[in-house]
Amino acid sequence: MEQWIREYIRANGAPDITYLKAALTTTPPDRLFQLIRTIRGSKSYTALLLAIYRDHPEVAHLLLSPLRGIADELLFEKTKDGHTALHRAVEKGDRELVELLLHTVSSGKKYKLLAEKDELGWTALTVAVGRGYTEIVETLLISLSGRQRVSLLSIQDSSLNTALHKAAYMGHTTVLQSMLTSIPPDKVSVLVNRMNMNSRTPLEDAESEGKKESVELLKSWQQPVLAAHAATYQKFAALHKADNQKSKALTNQGAELAESKQQIVALQEEDNRKTAELANQREELVESQQQIVALQEANNQMTADMAAMMERLNRLDIYLRTPTDTDETGDQLHEPLG
């Protein structure tokens, strides 16, 4: 695993990620987290940041999926311009990756991650608003409680603009509407009347830029609209509850996946052990076969020697029993034994 992470970090362009993906499927989460945290590129970027920057969402998913609840340290790391992985995923417009990041960070750190600013004072929400990504804006806001949404929408950048200012200024009316419907009714007027460093409210910014639809929308948010908004906000609260349930389910799946990977590793270790035992048994078998062959050869040699000895004994017996001559007294003489 370490080898493939290093190769992925060192590679330029579009490296082959086949082996990296294969290694990621069997690496235990704690080991994976340790490797991602310690192995870095020339700019101290982790494999996770590089995967997002290189438009490799499949690698980012494989890196993150096993790390739910234990990867906070990775998610809060920043690039030289102050971007977290969440900033970059939002900038890419990858909603699935944004959801994965939000479901990976531990629940107690989710708001803190969303409130992280880059060098311009922009949060991930500010980036989404600036690009007009309505669905991603809703995804970010749904993940927070009502109080946390108000807090996030109150954050000001280096020019004291809030996300509402940015949406109004750029004329992203749909985004503006999504943000307004996510706010508790009693907090809307406070945010709508917040001023930036030019002492302008979001409405005044929209008017200065001639964004008529945004102007009309902001003007419509008076008391009658606020009263009707209560029901809309409850729907948003229900979506937040559903998102929490999904997050818990994914966390459970992550735990099950982690356990499965540990079981796979254990099975691989057991398989390696059995393979080593089989290799030893094969060596012992080969050695035994060689000993058997040697014994067979020795036995064959012994058999041949015994056959030769029997042949000599037979010849000796014949020599002892066969007359060859007689002496003067008529006794039989035999050939010398030698």
Tab-separated table of C-alpha atoms in Angstrom:
chain	number	residue	atom	x	y	z
A	1	MET	CA	0.000	0.000	0.000
A	2	GLU	CA	2.755	2.435	0.945
A	3	GLN	CA	4.421	1.884	-2.419
A	4	TRP	CA	1.292	2.735	-4.414
A	5	ILE	CA	0.519	5.868	-2.376
A	6	ARG	CA	4.067	7.121	-2.965
A	7	GLU	CA	3.820	6.397	-6.678
A	8	TYR	CA	0.459	8.164	-6.884
A	9	ILE	CA	1.864	11.256	-5.154
A	10	ARG	CA	4.990	11.340	-7.325
A	11	ALA	CA	3.135	10.821	-10.601
A	12	ASN	CA	2.293	13.664	-12.973
A	13	GLY	CA	-0.682	13.988	-15.270
A	14	ALA	CA	-3.019	11.013	-15.087
A	15	PRO	CA	-1.170	8.170	-13.332
A	16	ASP	CA	-2.320	4.572	-13.477
A	17	ILE	CA	-4.350	4.044	-10.313
A	18	THR	CA	-5.239	0.381	-10.865
A	19	TYR	CA	-2.833	-0.958	-8.240
A	20	LEU	CA	-3.633	1.839	-5.800
A	21	LYS	CA	-7.349	1.051	-5.993
A	22	ALA	CA	-6.668	-2.652	-5.492
A	23	ALA	CA	-4.485	-1.967	-2.448
A	24	LEU	CA	-7.051	0.401	-0.928
A	25	THR	CA	-9.722	-2.287	-0.871
A	26	THR	CA	-7.780	-4.443	1.604
A	27	THR	CA	-5.847	-1.962	3.750
A	28	PRO	CA	-7.136	-1.622	7.351
A	29	PRO	CA	-8.515	1.913	8.086
A	30	ASP	CA	-6.046	2.768	10.850
A	31	ARG	CA	-3.115	1.771	8.647
A	32	LEU	CA	-4.582	3.683	5.687
A	33	PHE	CA	-5.061	6.820	7.793
A	34	GLN	CA	-1.476	6.633	9.045
A	35	LEU	CA	-0.110	6.284	5.510
A	36	ILE	CA	-2.175	9.148	4.069
A	37	ARG	CA	-1.186	11.400	6.946
A	38	THR	CA	2.550	10.708	6.758
A	39	ILE	CA	3.254	10.249	3.022
A	40	ARG	CA	3.227	13.670	1.334
A	41	GLY	CA	4.239	15.299	-1.926
A	42	SER	CA	6.622	18.166	-2.589
A	43	LYS	CA	4.051	20.749	-1.428
A	44	SER	CA	3.206	18.668	1.621
A	45	TYR	CA	-0.048	17.665	-0.062
A	46	THR	CA	-1.591	14.389	1.060
A	47	ALA	CA	-2.884	11.783	-1.380
A	48	LEU	CA	-6.422	12.914	-0.490
A	49	LEU	CA	-5.832	16.538	-1.503
A	50	LEU	CA	-4.061	15.431	-4.668
A	51	ALA	CA	-6.902	13.083	-5.606
A	52	ILE	CA	-9.375	15.979	-5.401
A	53	TYR	CA	-7.081	18.379	-7.240
A	54	ARG	CA	-6.415	15.805	-9.961
A	55	ASP	CA	-10.119	15.134	-10.514
A	56	HIS	CA	-9.878	11.553	-9.291
A	57	PRO	CA	-13.112	11.298	-7.268
A	58	GLU	CA	-12.938	7.496	-7.325
A	59	VAL	CA	-9.589	7.622	-5.490
A	60	ALA	CA	-10.931	10.210	-3.034
A	61	HIS	CA	-13.927	7.971	-2.330
A	62	LEU	CA	-11.700	4.932	-1.745
A	63	LEU	CA	-9.472	6.959	0.566
A	64	LEU	CA	-12.340	8.450	2.547
A	65	SER	CA	-14.961	5.692	2.746
A	66	PRO	CA	-13.109	3.587	5.349
A	67	LEU	CA	-12.130	6.654	7.421
A	68	ARG	CA	-15.478	7.979	8.651
A	69	GLY	CA	-15.032	9.518	12.058
A	70	ILE	CA	-11.243	9.087	12.178
A	71	ALA	CA	-10.050	11.359	9.354
A	72	ASP	CA	-10.696	14.800	10.896
A	73	GLU	CA	-7.012	15.675	10.889
A	74	LEU	CA	-6.832	15.109	7.127
A	75	LEU	CA	-9.972	17.101	6.375
A	76	PHE	CA	-8.721	20.217	8.178
A	77	GLU	CA	-5.416	20.375	6.317
A	78	LYS	CA	-5.111	23.315	3.932
A	79	THR	CA	-3.324	24.174	0.707
A	80	LYS	CA	-1.173	27.273	0.375
A	81	ASP	CA	-4.260	29.336	-0.532
A	82	GLY	CA	-6.116	28.128	2.549
A	83	HIS	CA	-8.351	25.595	0.826
A	84	THR	CA	-9.458	22.472	2.640
A	85	ALA	CA	-10.493	19.336	0.763
A	86	LEU	CA	-14.093	20.556	1.173
A	87	HIS	CA	-13.313	23.927	-0.462
A	88	ARG	CA	-11.790	22.106	-3.407
A	89	ALA	CA	-14.610	19.569	-3.756
A	90	VAL	CA	-17.153	22.420	-3.736
A	91	GLU	CA	-15.121	24.331	-6.297
A	92	LYS	CA	-15.167	21.242	-8.523
A	93	GLY	CA	-18.955	21.078	-8.210
A	94	ASP	CA	-18.769	17.426	-7.110
A	95	ARG	CA	-21.843	17.057	-4.914
A	96	GLU	CA	-21.253	13.372	-4.158
A	97	LEU	CA	-17.737	14.092	-2.951
A	98	VAL	CA	-19.012	17.009	-0.855
A	99	GLU	CA	-21.549	14.690	0.785
A	100	LEU	CA	-18.840	12.086	1.399
A	101	LEU	CA	-16.605	14.680	3.077
A	102	LEU	CA	-19.479	15.875	5.277
A	103	HIS	CA	-20.307	12.301	6.247
A	104	THR	CA	-16.635	11.472	6.884
A	105	VAL	CA	-15.914	14.253	9.381
A	106	SER	CA	-17.040	13.447	12.912
A	107	SER	CA	-20.392	15.041	13.795
A	108	GLY	CA	-18.881	17.308	16.441
A	109	LYS	CA	-16.453	18.808	13.901
A	110	LYS	CA	-18.828	19.274	10.947
A	111	TYR	CA	-19.660	22.930	11.630
A	112	LYS	CA	-16.008	23.735	12.308
A	113	LEU	CA	-15.049	22.269	8.917
A	114	LEU	CA	-17.751	24.284	7.152
A	115	ALA	CA	-16.621	27.449	8.950
A	116	GLU	CA	-12.974	27.112	7.845
A	117	LYS	CA	-11.870	30.127	5.771
A	118	ASP	CA	-9.384	30.424	2.928
A	119	GLU	CA	-7.023	33.371	2.442
A	120	LEU	CA	-9.920	35.560	1.225
A	121	GLY	CA	-12.058	34.657	4.220
A	122	TRP	CA	-14.309	32.440	2.105
A	123	THR	CA	-15.885	29.313	3.528
A	124	ALA	CA	-16.857	26.324	1.392
A	125	LEU	CA	-20.378	27.797	1.402
A	126	THR	CA	-19.060	31.095	0.028
A	127	VAL	CA	-17.363	29.216	-2.802
A	128	ALA	CA	-20.572	27.334	-3.634
A	129	VAL	CA	-22.607	30.559	-3.561
A	130	GLY	CA	-20.111	32.347	-5.802
A	131	ARG	CA	-20.369	29.595	-8.421
A	132	GLY	CA	-24.140	29.393	-8.198
A	133	TYR	CA	-24.208	25.750	-7.111
A	134	THR	CA	-27.691	25.639	-5.595
A	135	GLU	CA	-27.699	21.896	-4.867
A	136	ILE	CA	-24.328	22.039	-3.130
A	137	VAL	CA	-25.430	25.064	-1.082
A	138	GLU	CA	-28.450	23.071	0.073
A	139	THR	CA	-26.266	20.034	0.802
A	140	LEU	CA	-23.960	22.118	2.988
A	141	LEU	CA	-26.814	23.786	4.882
A	142	ILE	CA	-28.893	20.643	5.357
A	143	SER	CA	-25.982	19.052	7.220
A	144	LEU	CA	-26.265	21.701	9.985
A	145	SER	CA	-28.804	22.518	12.658
A	146	GLY	CA	-30.837	25.738	12.396
A	147	ARG	CA	-28.600	27.537	14.883
A	148	GLN	CA	-25.468	26.443	13.037
A	149	ARG	CA	-26.905	27.619	9.701
A	150	VAL	CA	-27.475	31.081	11.114
A	151	SER	CA	-23.933	31.094	12.443
A	152	LEU	CA	-22.467	29.957	9.099
A	153	LEU	CA	-24.501	32.496	7.126
A	154	SER	CA	-23.307	35.211	9.523
A	155	ILE	CA	-19.614	34.600	8.730
A	156	GLN	CA	-18.046	37.538	6.903
A	157	ASP	CA	-15.106	37.455	4.516
A	158	SER	CA	-12.256	39.970	4.320
A	159	SER	CA	-14.686	42.561	2.876
A	160	LEU	CA	-17.279	41.773	5.572
A	161	ASN	CA	-19.576	40.201	2.988
A	162	THR	CA	-21.757	37.304	4.075
A	163	ALA	CA	-22.917	34.505	1.791
A	164	LEU	CA	-26.187	36.448	1.347
A	165	HIS	CA	-24.233	39.508	0.182
A	166	LYS	CA	-22.361	37.406	-2.371
A	167	ALA	CA	-25.489	35.739	-3.751
A	168	ALA	CA	-27.333	39.074	-3.999
A	169	TYR	CA	-24.353	40.860	-5.574
A	170	MET	CA	-23.932	38.132	-8.234
A	171	GLY	CA	-27.655	37.746	-8.852
A	172	HIS	CA	-27.813	34.059	-7.911
A	173	THR	CA	-31.477	34.273	-6.958
A	174	THR	CA	-32.092	30.525	-6.611
A	175	VAL	CA	-29.121	30.205	-4.264
A	176	LEU	CA	-30.349	33.224	-2.316
A	177	GLN	CA	-33.792	31.678	-1.971
A	178	SER	CA	-32.321	28.390	-0.696
A	179	MET	CA	-30.330	30.180	1.973
A	180	LEU	CA	-33.275	32.284	3.124
A	181	THR	CA	-35.570	29.246	3.445
A	182	SER	CA	-32.954	27.464	5.562
A	183	ILE	CA	-32.971	30.169	8.259
A	184	PRO	CA	-35.294	30.066	11.273
A	185	PRO	CA	-38.041	32.693	10.701
A	186	ASP	CA	-37.038	34.815	13.658
A	187	LYS	CA	-33.458	35.164	12.361
A	188	VAL	CA	-34.119	36.194	8.760
A	189	SER	CA	-34.340	39.941	9.321
A	190	VAL	CA	-31.051	40.003	11.229
A	191	LEU	CA	-29.150	38.398	8.364
A	192	VAL	CA	-30.921	40.336	5.625
A	193	ASN	CA	-29.990	43.608	7.325
A	194	ARG	CA	-26.326	42.693	7.975
A	195	MET	CA	-23.920	45.302	6.458
A	196	ASN	CA	-20.578	44.812	4.750
A	197	MET	CA	-17.522	47.105	4.800
A	198	ASN	CA	-19.298	49.436	2.342
A	199	SER	CA	-22.195	49.709	4.799
A	200	ARG	CA	-24.522	47.940	2.386
A	201	THR	CA	-27.027	45.183	3.032
A	202	PRO	CA	-27.508	42.278	0.590
A	203	LEU	CA	-30.527	44.131	-0.835
A	204	GLU	CA	-28.469	47.264	-1.437
A	205	ASP	CA	-25.737	45.203	-3.094
A	206	ALA	CA	-28.302	43.627	-5.416
A	207	GLU	CA	-29.709	47.071	-6.263
A	208	SER	CA	-26.246	48.501	-6.956
A	209	GLU	CA	-25.549	45.679	-9.421
A	210	GLY	CA	-28.964	45.833	-11.059
A	211	LYS	CA	-29.901	42.260	-10.092
A	212	LYS	CA	-33.659	42.758	-10.350
A	213	GLU	CA	-34.757	39.225	-9.424
A	214	SER	CA	-32.610	39.232	-6.310
A	215	VAL	CA	-33.918	42.694	-5.390
A	216	GLU	CA	-37.518	41.517	-5.737
A	217	LEU	CA	-36.829	38.388	-3.717
A	218	LEU	CA	-35.195	40.266	-0.850
A	219	LYS	CA	-37.953	42.880	-0.797
A	220	SER	CA	-40.571	40.134	-0.650
A	221	TRP	CA	-39.165	38.793	2.598
A	222	GLN	CA	-41.381	40.875	4.811
A	223	GLN	CA	-43.693	39.750	7.612
A	224	PRO	CA	-46.305	37.910	5.460
A	225	VAL	CA	-43.560	35.918	3.794
A	226	LEU	CA	-41.894	35.193	7.115
A	227	ALA	CA	-45.148	33.826	8.498
A	228	ALA	CA	-45.528	31.490	5.525
A	229	HIS	CA	-41.856	30.576	5.785
A	230	ALA	CA	-42.334	28.695	9.050
A	231	ALA	CA	-43.759	25.657	7.235
A	232	THR	CA	-40.985	25.752	4.644
A	233	TYR	CA	-38.386	25.845	7.374
A	234	GLN	CA	-39.902	22.761	9.008
A	235	LYS	CA	-39.408	20.887	5.734
A	236	PHE	CA	-35.787	21.964	5.770
A	237	ALA	CA	-35.456	20.762	9.369
A	238	ALA	CA	-36.887	17.397	8.296
A	239	LEU	CA	-34.257	17.167	5.567
A	240	HIS	CA	-31.597	17.858	8.184
A	241	LYS	CA	-32.931	15.006	10.316
A	242	ALA	CA	-32.929	12.669	7.313
A	243	ASP	CA	-29.347	13.699	6.518
A	244	ASN	CA	-28.290	12.871	10.077
A	245	GLN	CA	-29.861	9.447	9.780
A	246	LYS	CA	-28.065	8.884	6.486
A	247	SER	CA	-24.804	9.979	8.067
A	248	LYS	CA	-25.277	7.510	10.932
A	249	ALA	CA	-26.106	4.737	8.471
A	250	LEU	CA	-22.975	5.518	6.457
A	251	THR	CA	-20.912	5.567	9.640
A	252	ASN	CA	-22.245	2.120	10.517
A	253	GLN	CA	-21.468	0.923	7.007
A	254	GLY	CA	-17.980	2.359	7.362
A	255	ALA	CA	-17.501	0.455	10.610
A	256	GLU	CA	-18.728	-2.731	8.960
A	257	LEU	CA	-16.414	-2.110	6.014
A	258	ALA	CA	-13.502	-1.550	8.379
A	259	GLU	CA	-14.313	-4.788	10.185
A	260	SER	CA	-14.595	-6.624	6.869
A	261	LYS	CA	-11.204	-5.308	5.788
A	262	GLN	CA	-9.671	-6.423	9.055
A	263	GLN	CA	-11.208	-9.843	8.540
A	264	ILE	CA	-9.809	-9.907	5.001
A	265	VAL	CA	-6.370	-9.002	6.308
A	266	ALA	CA	-6.655	-11.695	8.977
A	267	LEU	CA	-7.711	-14.227	6.351
A	268	GLN	CA	-4.822	-13.173	4.136
A	269	GLU	CA	-2.394	-13.602	7.032
A	270	GLU	CA	-3.884	-17.026	7.782
A	271	ASP	CA	-3.674	-17.893	4.089
A	272	ASN	CA	-0.038	-16.764	4.014
A	273	ARG	CA	0.662	-18.870	7.077
A	274	LYS	CA	-0.964	-21.925	5.518
A	275	THR	CA	0.872	-21.264	2.249
A	276	ALA	CA	4.164	-21.140	4.162
A	277	GLU	CA	3.253	-24.380	5.946
A	278	LEU	CA	2.392	-26.025	2.629
A	279	ALA	CA	5.689	-24.806	1.172
A	280	ASN	CA	7.525	-26.362	4.136
A	281	GLN	CA	5.554	-29.574	3.732
A	282	ARG	CA	6.415	-29.640	0.023
A	283	GLU	CA	10.097	-29.200	0.855
A	284	GLU	CA	9.873	-31.999	3.407
A	285	LEU	CA	8.052	-34.168	0.856
A	286	VAL	CA	10.694	-33.504	-1.791
A	287	GLU	CA	13.398	-34.314	0.740
A	288	SER	CA	11.553	-37.525	1.711
A	289	GLN	CA	11.193	-38.474	-1.959
A	290	GLN	CA	14.901	-37.907	-2.466
A	291	GLN	CA	15.637	-40.113	0.565
A	292	ILE	CA	13.304	-42.802	-0.799
A	293	VAL	CA	15.065	-42.683	-4.173
A	294	ALA	CA	18.433	-42.911	-2.421
A	295	LEU	CA	17.194	-45.893	-0.368
A	296	GLN	CA	15.819	-47.535	-3.497
A	297	GLU	CA	19.151	-47.066	-5.245
A	298	ALA	CA	20.970	-48.445	-2.189
A	299	ASN	CA	18.524	-51.368	-2.073
A	300	ASN	CA	19.020	-52.037	-5.781
A	301	GLN	CA	22.779	-51.973	-5.276
A	302	MET	CA	22.447	-54.308	-2.297
A	303	THR	CA	20.251	-56.641	-4.339
A	304	ALA	CA	22.801	-56.629	-7.142
A	305	ASP	CA	25.597	-57.333	-4.663
A	306	MET	CA	23.623	-60.182	-3.116
A	307	ALA	CA	22.920	-61.623	-6.554
A	308	ALA	CA	26.625	-61.511	-7.386
A	309	MET	CA	27.450	-63.143	-4.051
A	310	MET	CA	24.857	-65.864	-4.620
A	311	GLU	CA	26.317	-66.503	-8.038
A	312	ARG	CA	29.781	-66.937	-6.506
A	313	LEU	CA	28.387	-69.195	-3.782
A	314	ASN	CA	26.642	-71.314	-6.400
A	315	ARG	CA	29.850	-71.603	-8.378
A	316	LEU	CA	31.757	-72.515	-5.201
A	317	ASP	CA	29.208	-75.171	-4.350
A	318	ILE	CA	29.529	-76.643	-7.813
A	319	TYR	CA	33.287	-76.659	-7.554
A	320	LEU	CA	33.077	-78.439	-4.227
A	321	ARG	CA	30.705	-81.107	-5.507
A	322	THR	CA	32.112	-81.899	-9.030
A	323	PRO	CA	35.083	-84.508	-9.343
A	324	THR	CA	37.878	-83.466	-11.647
A	325	ASP	CA	40.555	-86.248	-11.292
A	326	THR	CA	41.616	-89.423	-9.236
A	327	ASP	CA	44.843	-90.239	-7.423
A	328	GLU	CA	46.643	-93.552	-7.353
A	329	THR	CA	44.342	-94.956	-4.705
A	330	GLY	CA	41.279	-94.043	-6.725
A	331	ASP	CA	40.213	-91.087	-4.484
A	332	GLN	CA	38.697	-88.091	-6.295
A	333	LEU	CA	40.644	-84.870	-6.470
A	334	HIS	CA	39.191	-81.420	-6.739
A	335	GLU	CA	40.399	-78.222	-8.175
A	336	PRO	CA	41.928	-75.910	-5.572
A	337	LEU	CA	39.537	-73.537	-4.067
A	338	GLY	CA	41.178	-70.276	-4.938
